[in-house]
Amino acid sequence: MENGHPPGASTDGDEGTSPPTVLSGTGEIGEPVRTAQGATYTRTMTPEPTPRPRLVDVAREAGVSVATASRALGKGSELIRADTRDHVRQVARRLGYRVNPVARSLRLSTTGHIGMVVPSIGNPFFMELVAQVEHCLAERGLNLLLADARMSVAHEDHLLRSLESGAVDGLVVAPCHETYSTPALERAAAHVPTVQLDRGVQLDVPMVGVDDPHGIRTLLDHLAERGVERIALLSNTGSNVSSVTRVRAARAVAEELGMRLDPDDIIECSFSVDEAGAAVNRVLDRSGAVPDAFLCLNDLLAIGAITALRGRGIAVPERVQVTGFDDIQFAALMRPTITTLHQPLDAIADRGVSILMGDDDSTGRIHIEGTLVERESTRRRPGAVGE
Amino acid sequence: MENGHPPGASTDGDEGTSPPTVLSGTGEIGEPVRTAQGATYTRTMTPEPTPRPRLVDVAREAGVSVATASRALGKGSELIRADTRDHVRQVARRLGYRVNPVARSLRLSTTGHIGMVVPSIGNPFFMELVAQVEHCLAERGLNLLLADARMSVAHEDHLLRSLESGAVDGLVVAPCHETYSTPALERAAAHVPTVQLDRGVQLDVPMVGVDDPHGIRTLLDHLAERGVERIALLSNTGSNVSSVTRVRAARAVAEELGMRLDPDDIIECSFSVDEAGAAVNRVLDRSGAVPDAFLCLNDLLAIGAITALRGRGIAVPERVQVTGFDDIQFAALMRPTITTLHQPLDAIADRGVSILMGDDDSTGRIHIEGTLVERESTRRRPGAVGE
DNA sequence: TTGTATGCGTTATCAC
DNA sequence: GTGATAACGCATACAA
């Protein structure tokens, strides 16, 4: 019954409707389509998962072309008549249109994402660095794609490889290792704009971090003013450039200041607070003479040192003074609070992101000076008011 | 010399160079093209920005169609002959081909990114939560797009709006505010799969967090065992559900245990450690009678409380005991170390991500029990060995 | 000022 | 098994 047409009539009837209806073959050209549509639209009780409107839907609804619609919503807005623009915008709002960021990215070949890879996201210092970078990016309307290398060069390589292949517009990296991270970083930097933060491998990739020698000098000056004549140095294992630089600076400045820093009193220990404590105990057990101060290369080590010292009944800062480095949040929470060198992470992050975005055409290595934060783990200045 | 062709020959010679080869038309079919190519390749001194190879380049080089190339590199690999597959792969490797993730995302309408929004990235607790989520995602090959709401519901709304529009496959949110975050969260959840972590607004969006009543009960039991008869409670301002739930549980359990918890001894203060200290001082100044213990609703508050107490010469835990909640890193670093309720953030994150990915079809609110960590801020159990 | 048409790089659906 | 081709959703060069 439905197909009760003379066979001959259907011959060219399908030509016009080819795409949607294919070979409906019937004589009632538009009939089946409209009916079908109407039926679907009206009677279906399904939650009607309203397919997300595309630009073309907005354009059609507004009675303009996609080009005009695009211009109305995007940046060509000054090229079109104000009323068309407003009309399109209104239609877009009514339809709940949102541009598809992925399609936009493909077209523009820019994602608005910045990747960041840190050695260990569990380390308070890097957490704070991440927070600062996130803020800088947010200010510029960029998103942060965060990845944790988990202290593994292999994993870092893997992450960078994934990120460098087009997922991000730029890369912020705090390399795991001074030398082993180099190949991955070089490859990554060859693919996408990259900047190194906090530490950097020897590569022609911009890097911005704190001024380590300046920081060490500041701390040692501070200690010298407080009567310290002999120090021990607590460094972390794993050769990252910062450590090496800081140790070297400490040796030089100590000598310059006439302070005693025995090679045996330069101790390497892992990041863990406990191990720092163990290292301190080793120093104390070894030599009868206790150093006047422990210069710790980061705040976590300082915490470990202070805890160990107090555990042995050695008063901090009265008998032995302790300094940290970085000024992580907890440095102000410990008792005693820790005298340390504040890293201007906001400035470091900002500078790094600026370079990445091309707002700042600096190149090479940039070192920003930190500032001393005097707290309770060192004594008050002799002769200071109230002492 | 090089151009030693009869003038007539050159007429259509340039025509052929228009695209790459097309209709070279001349007798010397490939000649001009090859020369031009060779010249460019050999003589140009520019850094040769080698346009990144696309799939079509690999296909052409391998002598197959893009379809085949795609299958060889992607998942259709079992449908094609092994040797073609290997050949294509080899060519791809030689050319340094990497699929364009954006194009892939557009085609597949899936990004491989998961967005995460936290109230404050500077808060150690959320930092640790972020770290756990990152790990769970990394295990599944997903990327983390991290955003900080900076304690602002408006900002949170903005971030969610941006993320929900197609940039991510799923959303992990720790809402800023118990009620004000609701609209934004509801909208977001309507656009993309969403799960709430740690806290949740009243909405039909799955949420997974610690079991607050259980945690509070555990802590109060611990305190009761240690002779505590009167407690004060330090809560944080800003109504998030957790706080309210914990306070309610504390009242109920305290009564049940016969502990005294005066309404005046339930103090709200901001997250800051300093303010916690101030709050403690207020309590102590007000009433002559000092509570036996401070039940703090998070570790930061506990740190503030301990510092304030010790600052007034009140021994912790001898005279007053203190408990925290969360077990952030610093809880084990403070002196005294803090007895607290450990939140199983790894399990919470894992469960949340599982739900998000559809591996776990749980719905509603899921509460995972934490575990007590006994440290120095509470006394040793009376009658315990060695006491 | 607006519209038409093309391409961004993939994957999947058909034919062959 | 493999190849042509249509989307995916958008922005712009070029035409009108």
PDB file of C-alpha atoms in Angstrom, chain A residues 142-239:
ATOM      1  CA  LEU A 142      45.519  29.812  30.508  1.00  0.00           C
ATOM      2  CA  ASN A 143      44.915  26.366  31.944  1.00  0.00           C
ATOM      3  CA  LEU A 144      47.381  24.282  33.875  1.00  0.00           C
ATOM      4  CA  LEU A 145      48.009  20.691  32.884  1.00  0.00           C
ATOM      5  CA  LEU A 146      49.869  19.302  35.864  1.00  0.00           C
ATOM      6  CA  ALA A 147      52.002  16.197  35.920  1.00  0.00           C
ATOM      7  CA  ASP A 148      54.157  14.584  38.581  1.00  0.00           C
ATOM      8  CA  ALA A 149      57.397  12.961  37.522  1.00  0.00           C
ATOM      9  CA  ARG A 150      57.595  11.146  40.851  1.00  0.00           C
ATOM     10  CA  MET A 151      61.306  11.571  41.075  1.00  0.00           C
ATOM     11  CA  SER A 152      61.790   9.367  38.056  1.00  0.00           C
ATOM     12  CA  VAL A 153      63.654  10.524  35.009  1.00  0.00           C
ATOM     13  CA  ALA A 154      61.967   7.804  32.985  1.00  0.00           C
ATOM     14  CA  HIS A 155      58.562   8.896  34.065  1.00  0.00           C
ATOM     15  CA  GLU A 156      59.474  12.499  33.408  1.00  0.00           C
ATOM     16  CA  ASP A 157      60.513  11.544  29.908  1.00  0.00           C
ATOM     17  CA  HIS A 158      57.223   9.803  29.385  1.00  0.00           C
ATOM     18  CA  LEU A 159      55.231  12.776  30.572  1.00  0.00           C
ATOM     19  CA  LEU A 160      57.135  15.247  28.477  1.00  0.00           C
ATOM     20  CA  ARG A 161      56.761  13.082  25.420  1.00  0.00           C
ATOM     21  CA  SER A 162      53.039  13.038  25.891  1.00  0.00           C
ATOM     22  CA  LEU A 163      52.782  16.756  26.523  1.00  0.00           C
ATOM     23  CA  GLU A 164      55.085  17.920  23.783  1.00  0.00           C
ATOM     24  CA  SER A 165      53.040  16.366  21.025  1.00  0.00           C
ATOM     25  CA  GLY A 166      50.474  19.086  20.738  1.00  0.00           C
ATOM     26  CA  ALA A 167      48.490  18.960  23.930  1.00  0.00           C
ATOM     27  CA  VAL A 168      49.918  22.209  25.231  1.00  0.00           C
ATOM     28  CA  ASP A 169      51.097  25.580  24.023  1.00  0.00           C
ATOM     29  CA  GLY A 170      53.991  25.656  26.394  1.00  0.00           C
ATOM     30  CA  LEU A 171      55.859  23.747  29.037  1.00  0.00           C
ATOM     31  CA  VAL A 172      57.030  24.653  32.502  1.00  0.00           C
ATOM     32  CA  VAL A 173      59.472  22.133  33.853  1.00  0.00           C
ATOM     33  CA  ALA A 174      61.402  21.685  37.044  1.00  0.00           C
ATOM     34  CA  PRO A 175      63.742  18.926  35.884  1.00  0.00           C
ATOM     35  CA  CYS A 176      64.241  15.854  38.043  1.00  0.00           C
ATOM     36  CA  HIS A 177      67.888  15.536  37.494  1.00  0.00           C
ATOM     37  CA  GLU A 178      70.687  17.855  36.603  1.00  0.00           C
ATOM     38  CA  THR A 179      72.018  15.729  33.793  1.00  0.00           C
ATOM     39  CA  TYR A 180      69.764  12.765  33.163  1.00  0.00           C
ATOM     40  CA  SER A 181      66.798  14.991  32.444  1.00  0.00           C
ATOM     41  CA  THR A 182      68.612  16.686  29.616  1.00  0.00           C
ATOM     42  CA  PRO A 183      67.636  14.515  26.643  1.00  0.00           C
ATOM     43  CA  ALA A 184      63.933  14.563  27.395  1.00  0.00           C
ATOM     44  CA  LEU A 185      63.988  18.263  28.030  1.00  0.00           C
ATOM     45  CA  GLU A 186      65.867  18.973  24.868  1.00  0.00           C
ATOM     46  CA  ARG A 187      63.405  16.967  22.835  1.00  0.00           C
ATOM     47  CA  ALA A 188      60.455  18.631  24.503  1.00  0.00           C
ATOM     48  CA  ALA A 189      61.865  22.091  24.001  1.00  0.00           C
ATOM     49  CA  ALA A 190      62.371  21.329  20.311  1.00  0.00           C
ATOM     50  CA  HIS A 191      58.650  20.689  19.980  1.00  0.00           C
ATOM     51  CA  VAL A 192      57.066  23.333  22.144  1.00  0.00           C
ATOM     52  CA  PRO A 193      58.142  26.528  23.926  1.00  0.00           C
ATOM     53  CA  THR A 194      59.652  25.529  27.222  1.00  0.00           C
ATOM     54  CA  VAL A 195      60.957  27.205  30.326  1.00  0.00           C
ATOM     55  CA  GLN A 196      62.727  25.678  33.278  1.00  0.00           C
ATOM     56  CA  LEU A 197      61.727  26.703  36.765  1.00  0.00           C
ATOM     57  CA  ASP A 198      63.609  26.475  40.035  1.00  0.00           C
ATOM     58  CA  ARG A 199      66.321  24.317  38.573  1.00  0.00           C
ATOM     59  CA  GLY A 200      67.651  23.804  35.116  1.00  0.00           C
ATOM     60  CA  VAL A 201      69.750  21.446  33.093  1.00  0.00           C
ATOM     61  CA  GLN A 202      72.568  22.746  30.939  1.00  0.00           C
ATOM     62  CA  LEU A 203      70.641  23.468  27.820  1.00  0.00           C
ATOM     63  CA  ASP A 204      69.693  26.464  25.776  1.00  0.00           C
ATOM     64  CA  VAL A 205      66.297  26.546  27.414  1.00  0.00           C
ATOM     65  CA  PRO A 206      65.495  29.589  29.526  1.00  0.00           C
ATOM     66  CA  MET A 207      65.444  28.963  33.229  1.00  0.00           C
ATOM     67  CA  VAL A 208      64.433  31.119  36.140  1.00  0.00           C
ATOM     68  CA  GLY A 209      65.129  30.399  39.745  1.00  0.00           C
ATOM     69  CA  VAL A 210      66.349  31.918  42.939  1.00  0.00           C
ATOM     70  CA  ASP A 211      69.816  33.396  43.176  1.00  0.00           C
ATOM     71  CA  ASP A 212      71.481  30.616  45.120  1.00  0.00           C
ATOM     72  CA  PRO A 213      74.847  32.226  45.859  1.00  0.00           C
ATOM     73  CA  HIS A 214      73.146  35.371  46.992  1.00  0.00           C
ATOM     74  CA  GLY A 215      70.858  33.392  49.241  1.00  0.00           C
ATOM     75  CA  ILE A 216      73.674  31.431  50.810  1.00  0.00           C
ATOM     76  CA  ARG A 217      75.692  34.570  51.332  1.00  0.00           C
ATOM     77  CA  THR A 218      72.748  36.243  52.995  1.00  0.00           C
ATOM     78  CA  LEU A 219      72.274  33.341  55.358  1.00  0.00           C
ATOM     79  CA  LEU A 220      75.934  33.068  56.233  1.00  0.00           C
ATOM     80  CA  ASP A 221      76.181  36.793  56.824  1.00  0.00           C
ATOM     81  CA  HIS A 222      73.271  36.455  59.150  1.00  0.00           C
ATOM     82  CA  LEU A 223      74.953  33.626  60.996  1.00  0.00           C
ATOM     83  CA  ALA A 224      78.283  35.410  61.139  1.00  0.00           C
ATOM     84  CA  GLU A 225      76.634  38.411  62.735  1.00  0.00           C
ATOM     85  CA  ARG A 226      75.371  36.050  65.403  1.00  0.00           C
ATOM     86  CA  GLY A 227      78.730  34.818  66.391  1.00  0.00           C
ATOM     87  CA  VAL A 228      78.828  31.582  64.440  1.00  0.00           C
ATOM     88  CA  GLU A 229      82.354  30.367  63.828  1.00  0.00           C
ATOM     89  CA  ARG A 230      81.860  26.811  62.793  1.00  0.00           C
ATOM     90  CA  ILE A 231      79.049  25.409  60.701  1.00  0.00           C
ATOM     91  CA  ALA A 232      77.838  22.114  59.368  1.00  0.00           C
ATOM     92  CA  LEU A 233      75.985  21.885  56.083  1.00  0.00           C
ATOM     93  CA  LEU A 234      73.028  19.646  55.385  1.00  0.00           C
ATOM     94  CA  SER A 235      72.457  19.037  51.709  1.00  0.00           C
ATOM     95  CA  ASN A 236      70.105  16.733  49.912  1.00  0.00           C
ATOM     96  CA  THR A 237      71.173  13.804  47.822  1.00  0.00           C
ATOM     97  CA  GLY A 238      70.426  13.603  44.159  1.00  0.00           C
ATOM     98  CA  SER A 239      72.449  16.029  42.165  1.00  0.00           C
TER      99      SER A 239
END
